[in-house]
PDB file of C-alpha atoms in Angstrom:
ATOM      1  CA  MET A   1     234.289 169.768 139.448  1.00 50.00           C
ATOM      2  CA  ILE A   2     237.426 171.181 138.040  1.00 52.00           C
ATOM      3  CA  LYS A   3     237.481 171.840 134.192  1.00 49.00           C
ATOM      4  CA  SER A   4     240.716 172.099 132.381  1.00 47.00           C
ATOM      5  CA  LYS A   5     241.532 172.850 128.804  1.00 50.00           C
ATOM      6  CA  ILE A   6     243.333 170.680 126.743  1.00 47.00           C
ATOM      7  CA  LYS A   7     245.500 172.590 124.481  1.00 46.00           C
ATOM      8  CA  ILE A   8     245.352 169.982 120.998  1.00 47.00           C
ATOM      9  CA  ASP A   9     248.404 170.288 118.647  1.00 50.00           C
ATOM     10  CA  GLN A  10     247.465 171.678 115.471  1.00 50.00           C
ATOM     11  CA  PRO A  11     250.158 171.326 112.550  1.00 52.00           C
ATOM     12  CA  ARG A  12     252.552 173.922 111.793  1.00 57.00           C
ATOM     13  CA  VAL A  13     251.310 175.240 108.322  1.00 69.00           C
ATOM     14  CA  MET A  14     253.893 175.672 106.725  1.00 82.00           C
ATOM     15  CA  GLN A  15     254.977 178.660 105.176  1.00 91.00           C
ATOM     16  CA  ILE A  16     255.382 179.702 101.196  1.00 93.00           C
ATOM     17  CA  ALA A  17     259.451 180.556 101.702  1.00 96.00           C
ATOM     18  CA  ASP A  18     259.684 176.599 103.249  1.00 96.00           C
ATOM     19  CA  LEU A  19     258.230 174.988 100.188  1.00 97.00           C
ATOM     20  CA  GLU A  20     260.582 177.470  97.729  1.00 97.00           C
ATOM     21  CA  ASN A  21     263.487 176.613  99.477  1.00 98.00           C
ATOM     22  CA  ALA A  22     262.768 172.573  99.460  1.00 98.00           C
ATOM     23  CA  VAL A  23     262.006 172.475  95.822  1.00 98.00           C
ATOM     24  CA  ILE A  24     265.136 174.756  94.462  1.00 98.00           C
ATOM     25  CA  ASN A  25     267.580 173.114  97.173  1.00 98.00           C
ATOM     26  CA  ALA A  26     266.356 169.450  95.366  1.00 98.00           C
ATOM     27  CA  PHE A  27     266.762 170.771  91.722  1.00 98.00           C
ATOM     28  CA  ILE A  28     270.087 172.256  92.817  1.00 98.00           C
ATOM     29  CA  HIS A  29     271.427 169.410  94.515  1.00 98.00           C
ATOM     30  CA  TYR A  30     269.310 166.745  92.345  1.00 98.00           C
ATOM     31  CA  ASP A  31     268.255 165.218  95.756  1.00 98.00           C
ATOM     32  CA  THR A  32     264.778 164.924  97.225  1.00 98.00           C
ATOM     33  CA  SER A  33     265.534 164.699 100.702  1.00 98.00           C
ATOM     34  CA  TYR A  34     265.196 168.490 101.230  1.00 98.00           C
ATOM     35  CA  LEU A  35     261.555 167.886 100.376  1.00 98.00           C
ATOM     36  CA  GLU A  36     260.792 165.676 103.463  1.00 97.00           C
ATOM     37  CA  PRO A  37     260.199 168.101 106.060  1.00 96.00           C
ATOM     38  CA  LEU A  38     257.021 169.133 103.767  1.00 96.00           C
ATOM     39  CA  ASN A  39     253.777 168.980 105.281  1.00 94.00           C
ATOM     40  CA  PRO A  40     252.456 165.541 105.556  1.00 94.00           C
ATOM     41  CA  GLU A  41     248.676 166.988 105.220  1.00 93.00           C
ATOM     42  CA  GLY A  42     249.384 169.058 102.807  1.00 94.00           C
ATOM     43  CA  VAL A  43     248.231 169.151  98.907  1.00 96.00           C
ATOM     44  CA  TYR A  44     251.067 169.598  96.124  1.00 97.00           C
ATOM     45  CA  SER A  45     249.596 170.664  92.015  1.00 94.00           C
ATOM     46  CA  TYR A  46     246.969 167.881  93.389  1.00 95.00           C
ATOM     47  CA  ASN A  47     249.319 165.155  94.920  1.00 97.00           C
ATOM     48  CA  ASN A  48     249.884 164.307  98.274  1.00 97.00           C
ATOM     49  CA  LYS A  49     253.113 164.695  99.395  1.00 98.00           C
ATOM     50  CA  ASN A  50     254.784 161.270  98.778  1.00 98.00           C
ATOM     51  CA  GLU A  51     253.293 161.345  94.904  1.00 98.00           C
ATOM     52  CA  PHE A  52     254.623 165.306  94.754  1.00 98.00           C
ATOM     53  CA  ILE A  53     257.875 164.073  95.751  1.00 98.00           C
ATOM     54  CA  GLU A  54     258.079 160.859  93.273  1.00 98.00           C
ATOM     55  CA  GLU A  55     257.220 163.280  90.494  1.00 97.00           C
ATOM     56  CA  LEU A  56     259.903 165.305  91.202  1.00 98.00           C
ATOM     57  CA  LYS A  57     262.056 162.719  91.623  1.00 98.00           C
ATOM     58  CA  LEU A  58     261.012 161.874  87.936  1.00 98.00           C
ATOM     59  CA  GLU A  59     262.116 164.993  86.880  1.00 98.00           C
ATOM     60  CA  ILE A  60     265.621 164.899  89.018  1.00 98.00           C
ATOM     61  CA  GLU A  61     266.899 161.866  87.456  1.00 98.00           C
ATOM     62  CA  LYS A  62     266.019 163.536  83.974  1.00 98.00           C
ATOM     63  CA  LEU A  63     268.159 166.315  84.528  1.00 98.00           C
ATOM     64  CA  ARG A  64     270.687 164.352  86.240  1.00 98.00           C
ATOM     65  CA  LYS A  65     271.484 162.761  83.020  1.00 98.00           C
ATOM     66  CA  ASP A  66     270.832 165.820  80.490  1.00 98.00           C
ATOM     67  CA  TYR A  67     273.159 168.277  82.834  1.00 98.00           C
ATOM     68  CA  PRO A  68     275.282 166.311  84.806  1.00 97.00           C
ATOM     69  CA  LYS A  69     277.558 169.255  86.423  1.00 97.00           C
ATOM     70  CA  GLY A  70     274.079 170.572  88.043  1.00 97.00           C
ATOM     71  CA  LEU A  71     271.876 172.970  88.126  1.00 98.00           C
ATOM     72  CA  CYS A  72     271.351 176.740  89.429  1.00 98.00           C
ATOM     73  CA  SER A  73     268.428 178.766  90.215  1.00 97.00           C
ATOM     74  CA  ARG A  74     267.197 182.389  90.140  1.00 95.00           C
ATOM     75  CA  GLY A  75     264.336 184.439  90.880  1.00 94.00           C
ATOM     76  CA  SER A  76     261.712 184.663  87.673  1.00 90.00           C
ATOM     77  CA  VAL A  77     258.635 185.768  86.982  1.00 84.00           C
ATOM     78  CA  CYS A  78     256.247 184.903  84.818  1.00 80.00           C
ATOM     79  CA  MET A  79     253.884 187.431  83.497  1.00 78.00           C
ATOM     80  CA  PHE A  80     251.377 185.479  81.164  1.00 80.00           C
ATOM     81  CA  CYS A  81     249.968 181.941  82.865  1.00 77.00           C
ATOM     82  CA  TYR A  82     251.258 182.836  86.870  1.00 76.00           C
ATOM     83  CA  PRO A  83     251.889 186.975  86.897  1.00 80.00           C
ATOM     84  CA  GLU A  84     251.168 186.447  91.113  1.00 84.00           C
ATOM     85  CA  SER A  85     252.892 183.568  91.711  1.00 90.00           C
ATOM     86  CA  ASN A  86     256.518 183.463  92.424  1.00 94.00           C
ATOM     87  CA  ALA A  87     258.906 182.155  89.857  1.00 94.00           C
ATOM     88  CA  PHE A  88     262.423 180.169  89.703  1.00 96.00           C
ATOM     89  CA  SER A  89     264.241 179.479  87.013  1.00 95.00           C
ATOM     90  CA  PHE A  90     267.307 177.176  86.687  1.00 97.00           C
ATOM     91  CA  TYR A  91     269.856 177.477  84.610  1.00 97.00           C
ATOM     92  CA  SER A  92     272.752 174.812  83.862  1.00 98.00           C
ATOM     93  CA  LYS A  93     275.843 175.026  85.899  1.00 97.00           C
ATOM     94  CA  SER A  94     278.234 174.835  82.929  1.00 97.00           C
ATOM     95  CA  THR A  95     276.730 176.158  80.164  1.00 96.00           C
ATOM     96  CA  ASP A  96     274.632 179.210  82.016  1.00 96.00           C
ATOM     97  CA  GLU A  97     271.783 177.972  79.300  1.00 96.00           C
ATOM     98  CA  PHE A  98     268.192 177.816  80.420  1.00 94.00           C
ATOM     99  CA  VAL A  99     266.548 174.828  81.585  1.00 96.00           C
ATOM    100  CA  MET A 100     263.879 175.015  82.889  1.00 95.00           C
ATOM    101  CA  ARG A 101     261.136 177.853  85.184  1.00 94.00           C
ATOM    102  CA  TYR A 102     259.093 176.460  87.899  1.00 96.00           C
ATOM    103  CA  VAL A 103     256.251 178.340  89.520  1.00 95.00           C
ATOM    104  CA  ILE A 104     255.271 177.818  92.982  1.00 96.00           C
ATOM    105  CA  ALA A 105     252.380 179.323  94.743  1.00 94.00           C
ATOM    106  CA  GLN A 106     249.807 178.541  97.713  1.00 92.00           C
ATOM    107  CA  ASP A 107     246.122 178.841  96.732  1.00 85.00           C
ATOM    108  CA  LYS A 108     243.519 178.290  99.513  1.00 83.00           C
ATOM    109  CA  ASP A 109     244.309 174.805 101.604  1.00 82.00           C
ATOM    110  CA  GLN A 110     246.836 173.465  98.445  1.00 93.00           C
ATOM    111  CA  TYR A 111     250.451 174.369  96.863  1.00 96.00           C
ATOM    112  CA  LYS A 112     250.879 175.028  93.366  1.00 94.00           C
ATOM    113  CA  VAL A 113     254.607 173.531  91.985  1.00 96.00           C
ATOM    114  CA  ASN A 114     254.118 174.018  87.870  1.00 94.00           C
ATOM    115  CA  LEU A 115     256.742 173.809  85.032  1.00 94.00           C
ATOM    116  CA  CYS A 116     256.016 177.236  83.395  1.00 91.00           C
ATOM    117  CA  LYS A 117     256.306 176.609  79.819  1.00 87.00           C
ATOM    118  CA  ASN A 118     256.125 179.711  78.390  1.00 80.00           C
ATOM    119  CA  GLU A 119     259.552 180.334  76.589  1.00 71.00           C
ATOM    120  CA  PRO A 120     261.468 183.879  77.121  1.00 63.00           C
ATOM    121  CA  ILE A 121     261.435 186.482  75.157  1.00 59.00           C
ATOM    122  CA  PRO A 122     264.377 188.210  74.104  1.00 58.00           C
ATOM    123  CA  ASP A 123     265.473 191.445  75.729  1.00 55.00           C
ATOM    124  CA  GLY A 124     263.844 194.662  73.674  1.00 51.00           C
ATOM    125  CA  ALA A 125     260.242 192.631  72.964  1.00 52.00           C
ATOM    126  CA  ASN A 126     257.023 193.587  74.954  1.00 52.00           C
ATOM    127  CA  GLY A 127     258.811 191.946  78.001  1.00 52.00           C
ATOM    128  CA  LEU A 128     255.989 189.529  78.190  1.00 51.00           C
ATOM    129  CA  PRO A 129     255.643 186.390  79.684  1.00 50.00           C
ATOM    130  CA  PHE A 130     259.029 187.556  81.749  1.00 50.00           C
TER     131      PHE A 130
END
């Protein structure tokens, strides 16, 4: 009797950088198609993939109305609620006005993509939360 090993393909574990790039591109291009390659088995801030995409789609529609010229992104940090997470700030392309900050992290078996509601502290202050 010959025993053969059957290789079962395991789904590729999505890297946090893949999620960061997808979210950033979705916001700066106002296009949720960048989120389609996300792992369909993933949990994103307590949502499944489709719920997560629908949630960001609503946010993007608001942003498109308020900032028709688009957004640009810069790496950021939040030292208050999310000091260990990667943060990304988004600014108006036309005015360079701060619009919002998202924090993206992996926590065990799920991904966190959260709007950071902390307000920037002016330069010269204590530097917190970012």
